Structure formats: C-alpha cells, structure tokens
Short mmCIF file of C-alpha atoms in Angstrom, two decimals:
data_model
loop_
_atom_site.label_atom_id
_atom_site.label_comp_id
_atom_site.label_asym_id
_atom_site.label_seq_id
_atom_site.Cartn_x
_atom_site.Cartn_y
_atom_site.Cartn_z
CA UNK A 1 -11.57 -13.61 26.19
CA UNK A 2 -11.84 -9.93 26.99
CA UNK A 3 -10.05 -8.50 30.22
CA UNK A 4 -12.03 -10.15 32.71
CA UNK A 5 -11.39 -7.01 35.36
CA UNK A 6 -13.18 -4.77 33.20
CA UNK A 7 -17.00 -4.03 33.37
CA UNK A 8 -19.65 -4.46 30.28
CA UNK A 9 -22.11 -1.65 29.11
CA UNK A 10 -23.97 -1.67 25.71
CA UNK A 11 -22.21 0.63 23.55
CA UNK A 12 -25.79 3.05 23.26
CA UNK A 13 -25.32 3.91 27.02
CA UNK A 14 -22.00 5.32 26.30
CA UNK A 15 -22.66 7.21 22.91
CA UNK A 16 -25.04 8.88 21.03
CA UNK A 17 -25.58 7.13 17.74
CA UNK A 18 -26.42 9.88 14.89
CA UNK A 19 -27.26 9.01 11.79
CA UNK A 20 -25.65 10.52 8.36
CA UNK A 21 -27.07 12.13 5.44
CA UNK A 22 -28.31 10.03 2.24
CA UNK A 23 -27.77 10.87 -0.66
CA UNK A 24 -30.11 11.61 -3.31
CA UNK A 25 -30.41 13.41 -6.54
CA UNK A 26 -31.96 16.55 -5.03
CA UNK A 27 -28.61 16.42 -2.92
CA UNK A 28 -26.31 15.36 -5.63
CA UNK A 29 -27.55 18.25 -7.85
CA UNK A 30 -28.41 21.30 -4.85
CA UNK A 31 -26.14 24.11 -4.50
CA UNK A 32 -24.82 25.33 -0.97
CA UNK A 33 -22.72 21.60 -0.89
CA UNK A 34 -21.30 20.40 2.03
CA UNK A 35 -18.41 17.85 2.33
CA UNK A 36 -19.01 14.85 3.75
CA UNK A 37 -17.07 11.27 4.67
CA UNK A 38 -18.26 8.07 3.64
CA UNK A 39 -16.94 4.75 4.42
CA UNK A 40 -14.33 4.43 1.77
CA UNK A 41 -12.79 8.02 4.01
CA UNK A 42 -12.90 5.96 7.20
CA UNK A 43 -10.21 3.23 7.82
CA UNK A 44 -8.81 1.67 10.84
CA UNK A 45 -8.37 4.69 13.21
CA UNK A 46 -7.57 6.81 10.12
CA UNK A 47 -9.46 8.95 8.28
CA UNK A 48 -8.68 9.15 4.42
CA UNK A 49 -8.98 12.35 2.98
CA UNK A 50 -7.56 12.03 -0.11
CA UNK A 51 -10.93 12.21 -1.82
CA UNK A 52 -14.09 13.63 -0.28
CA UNK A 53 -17.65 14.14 -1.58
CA UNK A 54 -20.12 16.99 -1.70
CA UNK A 55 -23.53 16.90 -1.26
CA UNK A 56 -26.67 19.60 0.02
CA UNK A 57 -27.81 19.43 2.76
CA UNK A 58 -30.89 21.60 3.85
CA UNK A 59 -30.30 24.15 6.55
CA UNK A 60 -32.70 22.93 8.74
CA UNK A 61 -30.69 19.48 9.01
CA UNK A 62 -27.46 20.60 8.62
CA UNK A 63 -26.40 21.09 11.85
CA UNK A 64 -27.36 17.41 13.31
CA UNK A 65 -25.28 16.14 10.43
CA UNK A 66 -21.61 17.91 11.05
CA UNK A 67 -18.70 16.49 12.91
CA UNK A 68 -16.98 17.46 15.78
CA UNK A 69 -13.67 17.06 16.81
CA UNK A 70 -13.96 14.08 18.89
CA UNK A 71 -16.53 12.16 16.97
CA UNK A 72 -16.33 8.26 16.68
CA UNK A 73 -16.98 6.97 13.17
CA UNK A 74 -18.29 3.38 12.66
CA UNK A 75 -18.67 1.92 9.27
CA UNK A 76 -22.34 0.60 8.85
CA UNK A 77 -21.53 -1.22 5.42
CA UNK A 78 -18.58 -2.20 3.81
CA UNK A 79 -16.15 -3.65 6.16
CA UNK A 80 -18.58 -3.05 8.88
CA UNK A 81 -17.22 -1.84 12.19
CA UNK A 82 -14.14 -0.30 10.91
CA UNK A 83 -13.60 2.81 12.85
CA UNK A 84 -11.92 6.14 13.37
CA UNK A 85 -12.23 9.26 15.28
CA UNK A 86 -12.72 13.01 13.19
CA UNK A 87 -10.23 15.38 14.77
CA UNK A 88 -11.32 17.90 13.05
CA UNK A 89 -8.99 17.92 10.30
CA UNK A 90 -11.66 20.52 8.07
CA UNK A 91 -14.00 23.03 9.53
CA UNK A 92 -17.04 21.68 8.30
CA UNK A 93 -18.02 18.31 7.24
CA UNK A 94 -20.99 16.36 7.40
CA UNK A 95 -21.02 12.40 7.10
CA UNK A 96 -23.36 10.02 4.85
CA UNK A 97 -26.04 7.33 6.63
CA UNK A 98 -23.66 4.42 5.72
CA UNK A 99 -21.66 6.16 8.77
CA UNK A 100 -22.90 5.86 12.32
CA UNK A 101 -21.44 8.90 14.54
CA UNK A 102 -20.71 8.13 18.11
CA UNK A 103 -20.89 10.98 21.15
CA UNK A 104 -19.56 10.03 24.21
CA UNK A 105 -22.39 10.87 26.35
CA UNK A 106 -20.59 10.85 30.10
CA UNK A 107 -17.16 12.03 30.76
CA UNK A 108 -15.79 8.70 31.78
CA UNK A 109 -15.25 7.21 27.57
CA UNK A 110 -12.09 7.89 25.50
CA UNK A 111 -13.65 7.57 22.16
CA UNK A 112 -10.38 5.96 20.64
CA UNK A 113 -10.33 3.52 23.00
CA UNK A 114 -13.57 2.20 21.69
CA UNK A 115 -11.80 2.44 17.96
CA UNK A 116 -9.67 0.15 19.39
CA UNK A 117 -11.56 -2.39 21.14
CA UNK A 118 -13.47 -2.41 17.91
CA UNK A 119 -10.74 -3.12 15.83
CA UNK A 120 -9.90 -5.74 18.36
CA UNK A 121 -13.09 -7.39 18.38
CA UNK A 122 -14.31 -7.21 14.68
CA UNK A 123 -10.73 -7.65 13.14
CA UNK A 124 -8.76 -10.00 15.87
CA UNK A 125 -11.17 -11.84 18.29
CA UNK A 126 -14.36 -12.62 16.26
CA UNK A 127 -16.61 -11.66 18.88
CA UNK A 128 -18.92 -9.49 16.68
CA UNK A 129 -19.40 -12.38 14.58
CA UNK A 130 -23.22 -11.91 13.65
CA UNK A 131 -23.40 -8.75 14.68
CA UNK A 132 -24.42 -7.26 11.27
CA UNK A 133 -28.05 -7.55 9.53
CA UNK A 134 -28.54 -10.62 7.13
CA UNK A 135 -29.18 -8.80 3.96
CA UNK A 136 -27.56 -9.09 0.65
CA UNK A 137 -24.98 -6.43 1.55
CA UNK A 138 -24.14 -7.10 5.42
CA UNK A 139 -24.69 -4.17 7.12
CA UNK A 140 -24.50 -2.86 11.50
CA UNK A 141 -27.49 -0.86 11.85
CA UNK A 142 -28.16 1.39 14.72
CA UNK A 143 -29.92 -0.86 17.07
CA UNK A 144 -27.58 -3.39 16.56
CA UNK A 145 -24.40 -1.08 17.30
CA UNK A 146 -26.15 0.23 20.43
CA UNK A 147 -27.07 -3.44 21.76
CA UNK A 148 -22.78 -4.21 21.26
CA UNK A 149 -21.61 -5.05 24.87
CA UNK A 150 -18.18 -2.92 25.05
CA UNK A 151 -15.72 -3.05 28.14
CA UNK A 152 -15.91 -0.06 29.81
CA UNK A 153 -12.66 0.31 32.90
CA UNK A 154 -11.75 3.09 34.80
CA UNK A 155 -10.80 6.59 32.12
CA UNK A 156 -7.21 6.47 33.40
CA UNK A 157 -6.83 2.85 31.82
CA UNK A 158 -8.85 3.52 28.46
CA UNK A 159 -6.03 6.55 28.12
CA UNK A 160 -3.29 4.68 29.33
CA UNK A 161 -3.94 1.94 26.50
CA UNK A 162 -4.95 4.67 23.81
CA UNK A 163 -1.49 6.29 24.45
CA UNK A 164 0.58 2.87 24.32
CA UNK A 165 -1.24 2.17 20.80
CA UNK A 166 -1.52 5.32 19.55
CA UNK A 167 2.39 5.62 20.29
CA UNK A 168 3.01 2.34 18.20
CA UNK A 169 -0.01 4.01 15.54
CA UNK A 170 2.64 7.34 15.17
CA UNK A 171 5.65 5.11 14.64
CA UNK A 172 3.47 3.54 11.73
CA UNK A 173 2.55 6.84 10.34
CA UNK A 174 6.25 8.04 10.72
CA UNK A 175 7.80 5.27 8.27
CA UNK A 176 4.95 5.91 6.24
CA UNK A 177 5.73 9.22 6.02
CA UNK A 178 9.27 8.66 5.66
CA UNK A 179 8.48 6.23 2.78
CA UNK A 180 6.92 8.38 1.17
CA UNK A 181 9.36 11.70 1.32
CA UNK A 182 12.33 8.80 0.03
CA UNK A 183 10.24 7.50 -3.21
CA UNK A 184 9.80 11.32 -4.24
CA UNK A 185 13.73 11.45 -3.52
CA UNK A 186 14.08 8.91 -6.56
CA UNK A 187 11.62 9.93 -8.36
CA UNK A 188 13.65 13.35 -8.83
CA UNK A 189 16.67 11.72 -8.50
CA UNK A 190 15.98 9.59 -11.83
CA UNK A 191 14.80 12.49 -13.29
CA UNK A 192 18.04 14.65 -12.63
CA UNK A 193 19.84 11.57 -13.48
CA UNK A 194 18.47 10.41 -16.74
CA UNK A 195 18.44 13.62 -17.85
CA UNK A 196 21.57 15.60 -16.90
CA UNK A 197 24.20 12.89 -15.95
CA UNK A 198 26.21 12.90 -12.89
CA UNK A 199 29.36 14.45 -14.98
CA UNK A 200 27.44 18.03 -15.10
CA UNK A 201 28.25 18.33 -19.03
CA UNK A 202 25.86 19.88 -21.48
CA UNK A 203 22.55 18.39 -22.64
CA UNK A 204 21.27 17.72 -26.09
CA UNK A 205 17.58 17.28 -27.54
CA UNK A 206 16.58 13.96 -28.23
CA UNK A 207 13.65 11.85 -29.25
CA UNK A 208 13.24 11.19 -25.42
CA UNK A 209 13.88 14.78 -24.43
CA UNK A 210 17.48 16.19 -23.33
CA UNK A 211 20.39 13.99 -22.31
CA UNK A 212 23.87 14.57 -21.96
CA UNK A 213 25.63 15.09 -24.78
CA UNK A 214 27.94 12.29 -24.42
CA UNK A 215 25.02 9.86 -23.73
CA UNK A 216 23.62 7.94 -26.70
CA UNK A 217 20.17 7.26 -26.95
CA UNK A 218 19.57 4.10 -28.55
CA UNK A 219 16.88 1.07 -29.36
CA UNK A 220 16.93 -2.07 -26.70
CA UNK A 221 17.66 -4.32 -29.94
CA UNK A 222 21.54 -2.92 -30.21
CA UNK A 223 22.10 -3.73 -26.52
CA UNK A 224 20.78 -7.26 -25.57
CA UNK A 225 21.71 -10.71 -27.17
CA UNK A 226 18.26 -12.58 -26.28
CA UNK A 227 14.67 -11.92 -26.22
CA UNK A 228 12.13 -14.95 -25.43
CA UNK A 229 8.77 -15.36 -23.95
CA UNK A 230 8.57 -17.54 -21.10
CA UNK A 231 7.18 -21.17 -19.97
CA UNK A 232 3.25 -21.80 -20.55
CA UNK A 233 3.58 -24.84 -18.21
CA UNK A 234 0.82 -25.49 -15.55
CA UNK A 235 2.37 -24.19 -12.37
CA UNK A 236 1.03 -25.09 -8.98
CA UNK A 237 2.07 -24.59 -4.81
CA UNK A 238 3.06 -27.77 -4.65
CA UNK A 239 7.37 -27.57 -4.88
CA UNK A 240 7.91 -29.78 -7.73
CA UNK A 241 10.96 -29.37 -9.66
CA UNK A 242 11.31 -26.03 -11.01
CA UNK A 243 10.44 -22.76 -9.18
CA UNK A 244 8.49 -20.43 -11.86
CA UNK A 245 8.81 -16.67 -11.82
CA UNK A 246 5.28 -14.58 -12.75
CA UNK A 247 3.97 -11.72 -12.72
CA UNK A 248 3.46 -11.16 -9.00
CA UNK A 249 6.99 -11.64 -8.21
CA UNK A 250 8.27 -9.26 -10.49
CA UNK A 251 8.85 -5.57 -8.57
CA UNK A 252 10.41 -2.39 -9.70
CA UNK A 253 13.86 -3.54 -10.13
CA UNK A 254 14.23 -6.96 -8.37
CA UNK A 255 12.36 -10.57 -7.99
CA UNK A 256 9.97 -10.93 -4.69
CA UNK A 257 10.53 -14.65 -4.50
CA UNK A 258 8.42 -14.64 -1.62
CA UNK A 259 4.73 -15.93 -4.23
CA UNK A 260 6.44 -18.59 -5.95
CA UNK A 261 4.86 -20.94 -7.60
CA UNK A 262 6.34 -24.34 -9.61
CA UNK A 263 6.28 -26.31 -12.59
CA UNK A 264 7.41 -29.21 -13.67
CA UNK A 265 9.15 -29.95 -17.38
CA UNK A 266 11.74 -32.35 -18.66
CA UNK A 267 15.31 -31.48 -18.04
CA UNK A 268 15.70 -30.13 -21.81
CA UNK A 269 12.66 -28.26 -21.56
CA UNK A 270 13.28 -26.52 -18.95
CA UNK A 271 16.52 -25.62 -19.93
CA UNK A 272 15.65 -23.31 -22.31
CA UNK A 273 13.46 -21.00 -19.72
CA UNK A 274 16.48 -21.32 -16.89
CA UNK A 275 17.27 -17.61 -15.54
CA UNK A 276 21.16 -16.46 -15.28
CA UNK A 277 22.12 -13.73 -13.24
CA UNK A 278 21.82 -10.08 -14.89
CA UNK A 279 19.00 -11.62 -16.95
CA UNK A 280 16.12 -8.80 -17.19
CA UNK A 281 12.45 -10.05 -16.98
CA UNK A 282 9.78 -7.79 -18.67
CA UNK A 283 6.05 -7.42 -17.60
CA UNK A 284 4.71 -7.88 -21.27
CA UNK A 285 0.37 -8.28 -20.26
CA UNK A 286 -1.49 -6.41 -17.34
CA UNK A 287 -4.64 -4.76 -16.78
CA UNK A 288 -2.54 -1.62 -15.20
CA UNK A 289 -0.73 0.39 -17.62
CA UNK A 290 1.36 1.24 -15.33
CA UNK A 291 2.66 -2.38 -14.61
CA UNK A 292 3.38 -2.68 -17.84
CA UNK A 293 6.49 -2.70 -19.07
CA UNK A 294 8.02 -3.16 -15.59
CA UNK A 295 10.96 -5.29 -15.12
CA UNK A 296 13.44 -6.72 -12.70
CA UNK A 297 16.90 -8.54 -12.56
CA UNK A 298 17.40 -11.92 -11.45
CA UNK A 299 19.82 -11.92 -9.01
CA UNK A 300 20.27 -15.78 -8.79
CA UNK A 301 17.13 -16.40 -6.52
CA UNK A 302 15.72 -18.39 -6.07
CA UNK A 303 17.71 -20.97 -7.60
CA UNK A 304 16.98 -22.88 -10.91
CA UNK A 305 14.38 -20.79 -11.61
CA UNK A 306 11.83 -20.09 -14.83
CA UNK A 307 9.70 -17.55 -16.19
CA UNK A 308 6.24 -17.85 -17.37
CA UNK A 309 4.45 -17.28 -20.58
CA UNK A 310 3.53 -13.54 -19.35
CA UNK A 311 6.95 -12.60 -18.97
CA UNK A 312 9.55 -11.53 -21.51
CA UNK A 313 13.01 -12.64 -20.77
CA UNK A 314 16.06 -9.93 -21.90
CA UNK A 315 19.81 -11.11 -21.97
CA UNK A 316 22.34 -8.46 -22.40
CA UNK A 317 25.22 -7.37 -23.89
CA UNK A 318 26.62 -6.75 -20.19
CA UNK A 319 29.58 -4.77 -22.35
CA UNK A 320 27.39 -2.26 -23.44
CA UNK A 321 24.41 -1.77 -20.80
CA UNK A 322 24.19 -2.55 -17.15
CA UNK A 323 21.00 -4.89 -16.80
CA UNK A 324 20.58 -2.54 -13.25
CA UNK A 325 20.81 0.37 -15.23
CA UNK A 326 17.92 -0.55 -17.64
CA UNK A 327 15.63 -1.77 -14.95
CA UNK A 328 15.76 2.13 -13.34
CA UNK A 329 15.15 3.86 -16.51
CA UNK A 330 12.18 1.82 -17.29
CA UNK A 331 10.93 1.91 -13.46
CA UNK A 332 11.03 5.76 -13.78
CA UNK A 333 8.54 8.15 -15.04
CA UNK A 334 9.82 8.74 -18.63
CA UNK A 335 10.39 5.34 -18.86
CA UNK A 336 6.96 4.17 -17.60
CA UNK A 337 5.47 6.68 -20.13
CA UNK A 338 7.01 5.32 -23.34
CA UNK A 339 6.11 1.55 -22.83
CA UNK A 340 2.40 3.04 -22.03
CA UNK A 341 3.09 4.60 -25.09
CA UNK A 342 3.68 1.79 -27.19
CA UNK A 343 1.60 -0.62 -25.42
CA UNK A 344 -1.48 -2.39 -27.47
CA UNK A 345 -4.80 -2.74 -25.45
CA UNK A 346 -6.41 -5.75 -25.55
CA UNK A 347 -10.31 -6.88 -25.36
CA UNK A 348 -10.11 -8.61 -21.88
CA UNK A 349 -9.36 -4.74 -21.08
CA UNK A 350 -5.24 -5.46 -20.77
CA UNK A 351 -2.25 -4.04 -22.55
CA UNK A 352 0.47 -6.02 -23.80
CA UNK A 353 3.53 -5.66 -24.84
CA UNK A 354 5.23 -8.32 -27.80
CA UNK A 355 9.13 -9.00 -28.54
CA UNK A 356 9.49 -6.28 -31.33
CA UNK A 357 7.86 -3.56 -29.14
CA UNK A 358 10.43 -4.13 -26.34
CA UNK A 359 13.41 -4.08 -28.84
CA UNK A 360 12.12 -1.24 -30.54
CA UNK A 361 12.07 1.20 -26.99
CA UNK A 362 14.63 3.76 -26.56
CA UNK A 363 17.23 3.51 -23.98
CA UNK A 364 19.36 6.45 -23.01
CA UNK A 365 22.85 5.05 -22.72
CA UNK A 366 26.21 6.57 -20.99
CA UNK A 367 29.09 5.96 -23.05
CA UNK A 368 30.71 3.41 -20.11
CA UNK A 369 29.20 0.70 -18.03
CA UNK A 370 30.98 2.15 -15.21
CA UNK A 371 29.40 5.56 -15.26
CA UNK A 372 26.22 3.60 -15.55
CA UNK A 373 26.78 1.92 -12.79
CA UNK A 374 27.59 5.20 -10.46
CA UNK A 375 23.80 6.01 -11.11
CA UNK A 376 22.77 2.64 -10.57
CA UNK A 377 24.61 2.97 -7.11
CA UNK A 378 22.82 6.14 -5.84
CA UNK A 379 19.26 4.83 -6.72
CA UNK A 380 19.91 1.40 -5.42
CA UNK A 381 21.03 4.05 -2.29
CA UNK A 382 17.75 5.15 -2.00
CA UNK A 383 16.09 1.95 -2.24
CA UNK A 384 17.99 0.61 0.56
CA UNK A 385 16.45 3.77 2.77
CA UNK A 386 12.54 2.91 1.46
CA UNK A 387 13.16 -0.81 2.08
CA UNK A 388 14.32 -0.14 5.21
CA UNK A 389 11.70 1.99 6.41
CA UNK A 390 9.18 -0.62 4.67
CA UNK A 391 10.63 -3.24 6.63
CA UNK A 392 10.56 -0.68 9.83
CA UNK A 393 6.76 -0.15 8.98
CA UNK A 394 6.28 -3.79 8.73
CA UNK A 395 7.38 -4.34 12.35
CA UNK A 396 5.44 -1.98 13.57
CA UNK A 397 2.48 -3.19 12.52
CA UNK A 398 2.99 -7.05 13.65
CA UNK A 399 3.68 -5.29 17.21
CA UNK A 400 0.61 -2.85 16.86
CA UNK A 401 -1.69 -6.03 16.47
CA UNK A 402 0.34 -8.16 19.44
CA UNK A 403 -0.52 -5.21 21.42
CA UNK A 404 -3.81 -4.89 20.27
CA UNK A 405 -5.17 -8.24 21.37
CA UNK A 406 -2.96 -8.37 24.34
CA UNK A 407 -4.16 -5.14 25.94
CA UNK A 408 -7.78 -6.07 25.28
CA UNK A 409 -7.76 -9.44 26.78
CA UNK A 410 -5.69 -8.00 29.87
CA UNK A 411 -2.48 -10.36 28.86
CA UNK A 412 -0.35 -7.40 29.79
CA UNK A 413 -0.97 -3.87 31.03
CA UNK A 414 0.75 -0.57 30.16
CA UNK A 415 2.71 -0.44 32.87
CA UNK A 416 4.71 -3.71 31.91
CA UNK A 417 5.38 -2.11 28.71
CA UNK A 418 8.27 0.13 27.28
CA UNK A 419 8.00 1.75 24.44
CA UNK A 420 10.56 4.60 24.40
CA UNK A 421 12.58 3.19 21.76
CA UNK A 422 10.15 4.21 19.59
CA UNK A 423 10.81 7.07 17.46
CA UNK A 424 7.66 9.41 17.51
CA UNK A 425 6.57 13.02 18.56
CA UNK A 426 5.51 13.09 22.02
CA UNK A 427 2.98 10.84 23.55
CA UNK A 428 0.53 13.76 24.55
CA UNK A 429 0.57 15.43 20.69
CA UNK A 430 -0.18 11.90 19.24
CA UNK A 431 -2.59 10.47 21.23
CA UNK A 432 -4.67 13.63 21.58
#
C-alpha cells in the first residue's frame, strides 16, 4: 500500500515527542500568560491563527513547552493525527497537552514530509485505523504515536515530495488569498454603489443612510406583484416528479442546484409553487442571522422546479426593479443588517422572517431598470472573478489529494511530474 522501496522506522526513533501544557485554573487565572496553540489552531499542514489562547506557565517549565520553528504538531484529540509544522509565525508560543510536538532527532527527517504521510495515512489510506485509545473521546497518546511505523527514504526524496506538494499547497493558498482580496472588492464595491450611484450626482439622507438624490428609497410591497410561502410536501433523493428548491440551495444571489431534493404533488398542486425566471426566493427561518433574509434568482434551473415551506417566493414588477438588483442589495452589508433588524427570534433558537416583514423592507431604487442593471453588471463582474478562483481552488485541491496518495504509495515520483504551470512564488520560499 505504501511505497514498497521505502524503509519503516517507528515514528519515536525519528522525533522527540513533547508533551504540552494543561490547562488549569491556576493557569487560566496567573499573570505572566503565554500564548499557546491548541488543536482547533492546528489543521492540515496549516496552522490557524486567527484565535489563540493564553495561559501561565511557570518559569521553571516554560522553556520545555515553546515552539520552534520547525516543530511538527500532531493533534492528540479531536480529529486525531491532523498535523502541521510551526514556522515560527510568533516569537513565543507554547502549545497545550492535547498537542504532541515532534523534534526531528537525526538530520536525515523533513518534518513536513511526515505532515504529509500523516495526512495520507489517517485521511486517505486508513492505515492508522485503531491507532487511537478506546475512550469516550478517541484520543493518540504518546506511546501510541511513537509505536506508528512511518516510511522513512533517502532526505533528497522526503524534500523532493514536500516541494511537489507544498507547490500544489501555495497554489491553494494563492486562490484563497485571491478569494478573499475579490469578496472585499464587492463588499466596497456595494457599498460605493448603493450608496453613491455610478452617475457621481449628489447624495441625500435617508432612512437607510445617503443615496443619490435621484434614487428612491422605497418598501418591497410597491415593487413586486407576488409574495407566497412555499411547498410543505415531503421531499426525498429519490427523483420523483418535481425537483424542490430549500434552503441549502439558496446562495448569495443564485440557486446551487447541485443538493436537490424532490417531491411529488398533483399537477394542480404543484402548479401553484412552479418557479419562473426572475422569480426571487427569500431565506425566511435559520439559526444564522446572517442567512437570513438571503435570497437568490431562479434562473430557469433546474427545470420545473418548487420551493419549500422555508422559503418565501417574490415575483416582480420587472418594470420597476431588476430581480438581480434586489438580490445584491440584500446580499450586502446594509442590506444583511436591516433584515437582522427586523427579524423575530424564535424558541428553537432561529429567526424568521413572515410575508409582511419582507414587504415592509426598504429598497433603494434607481429611477431606471437600466441604470440598475449597470450595477448589477459590475458586481455580477466580480463574482465571475471569486467563482473563478473558487473553481481554481477547487482543482487544486482534487490534484493535491491525487498527488497525495500517489506519491505515498510510489504510483509516480517527482520526477515524472510537471508542475510549472502552476502559478506560485518560488518553490524554495514555499516549501521552506
């Protein structure tokens, strides 16, 4: 299963395993606190540090509980295994005891080459399976982590393989990035937008904040012909006649008709829930706020399809308001903040959202459908960019995993592959 060229060693005679810091309520409360990673910080050969904890530490132990750059993190609960090396992003930072840190202890070990033959064998080949303690909350303790048999080849082919994934790993990070920088585009691009127009004409106050002047800001009731709750039939996998829209296939702007689910009803039943192009579907129950409110556009897909009982149906006058149009003001921050605003919270711990509080939510409205449409045209812009560098992303990570398993189990070696169509910094900064 494993490249069959490569020699075994138990992973204790290649590392030292240290153990972390536990904390307590003399630590929780102490001054002099140190930061430290736990395993919600450590991912697949990432470490999150979006959100780090403090704790004290006594002198006299700190120093066999710090990091260095270098160190191999391995997740002792949670999803146990998962691993990641510290580069030494901070100065100082200590880890907790549900973290075992790893040392190489001769020169011959790449340390991310073990992150990735664990990820290999605990997320793609199964043969870990067991390797964690019984207990109510599976667990890898330290004897157990040092008895692991790892492959151990020649240092020239662990860093051969850690630079052909961690090349693939950088193009990941890159569209992530690049994701990232394009949904703060639109997020101040709706702002300018919704706010100042693309005409650059004055701006007036109004109950929404400043618009311009020619802009009319006005309650969803004036611009849409039909409001209606959806289907409450029993929907199931199995394709029966109707396909049924809910909640999970309803994204910022558009249908994901990727979930779908069906129902079946009699033919004059079922008219009455049948989508039409430019119809608007509302979010109108959800345990996030946020989701709330939400809506998309049917576009015609898929065909024939319904709504369900959690979704609010809009049809508009398409005279007065591009359906497009709405969906991006009430995808964007100000938007998202008045149907929070008006939503009603619920004892299961959800909001909803009923008929008369969607007709009663302001809409800022440009005097023509046309100029409406210019703005819907530079945010659907942008979309196109994020979707394409989701899609990108998505790629990338299929081909990470191909790799993954094929490296490890000696399928191919680096020097069949060619990966310089790959858009990344250079190979020695990333795999460093």
């Amino acid at each position: 299963m494993i490249n069959e060229a490569w020699p075994f060693r138990p992973l204790g005679e290649l590392f030292e395993i240290g153990a972390g810091k536990t904390m307590s309520a003399a630590a929780r409360d102490g001054a002099e606190k140190t930061p430290f990673l736990r395993t919600s910080n450590v991912l697949w050969d990432e470490i999150d540090l979006t959100k780090v904890d403090e704790m004290a530490i006594p002198l006299h132990e700190l120093s066999g509980k710090l990091l260095r750059p270098g160190d191999l993190l391995v997740c002792e609960g949670g999803e146990i295994g998962r691993a990641a090396i510290w580069n030494g992003e901070r100065e100082l930072m200590s880890f907790q005891n549900h973290l075992h840190r790893l040392r190489p202890l001769t020169d011959d070990v790449d340390p991310r080459f073990y992150v990735y033959f664990l990820q290999c064998g605990f997320t793609q080949l199964g043969i870990f399976e067991g390797a964690g303690n019984k207990t109510t909350i599976p667990n890898l303790s330290r004897n157990r982590l040092a008895a692991l048999d790892v492959p151990h080849p020649e240092i020239h082919e662990q860093r051969d393989i850690v630079r052909a994934l961690a090349r693939v790993r950088a193009a990941m990070k890159l569209h992530d990035r690049s994701t990232g920088l394009a949904q703060d585009l639109k997020r101040a691009a709706m702002l300018a937008l919704f706010t100042k127009g693309l005409r650059g004409e004055a701006q007036k106050e109004t109950e929404i904040g400043p618009v311009p002047e020619s802009w009319d800001v006005v309650e969803f009731a004036e611009v849409r012909e039909r409001l209606q709750y959806g289907t409450s039939t029993r929907c199931t996998y199995e394709p029966t006649d109707y396909p049924v829209l809910r909640i999970p296939n309803i994204e910022p702007g558009r249908v994901n008709a990727f979930d779908i689910k069906f129902g079946t009803l009699r033919k004059d039943e079922a008219q009455r829930y049948l989508l039409k192009d430019g119809d608007l579907i509302f979010i109108r129950t959800n345990g996030v706020i946020e989701r709330l409110g939400a809506c998309a556009v049917f576009a015609g897909e898929p065909e024939g399809a319904l709504f369900a009982s959690y979704l609010i149906r809009a049809q508009l006058k398409l005279d007065r308001v591009d359906p497009y149009f709405a969906a991006h003001f009430y995808e964007s921050e100000l938007g998202t903040s008045i149907v929070a605003g008006r939503a009603t919270p619920a004892a299961d711990g959800k909001y909803n959202l009923n008929t008369g509080t969607i007709d009663s939510l302001p809409l800022p409205l440009p005097p023509t459908v046309d100029e409406q449409r210019e703005i819907v045209a530079v945010l659907d812009a942008i979309d196109r960019k994020i979707d394409s560098h989701r899609r990108k992303r998505s790629s990338l990570d299929e081909l990470f995993k191909a790799l993954l398993h094929k490296l490890m189990t000696g399928e191919i070696r680096v020097a069949d592959l060619d990966l310089s169509a790959l858009d990344v910094e250079p190979v020695s900064e990333v795999a460093a």
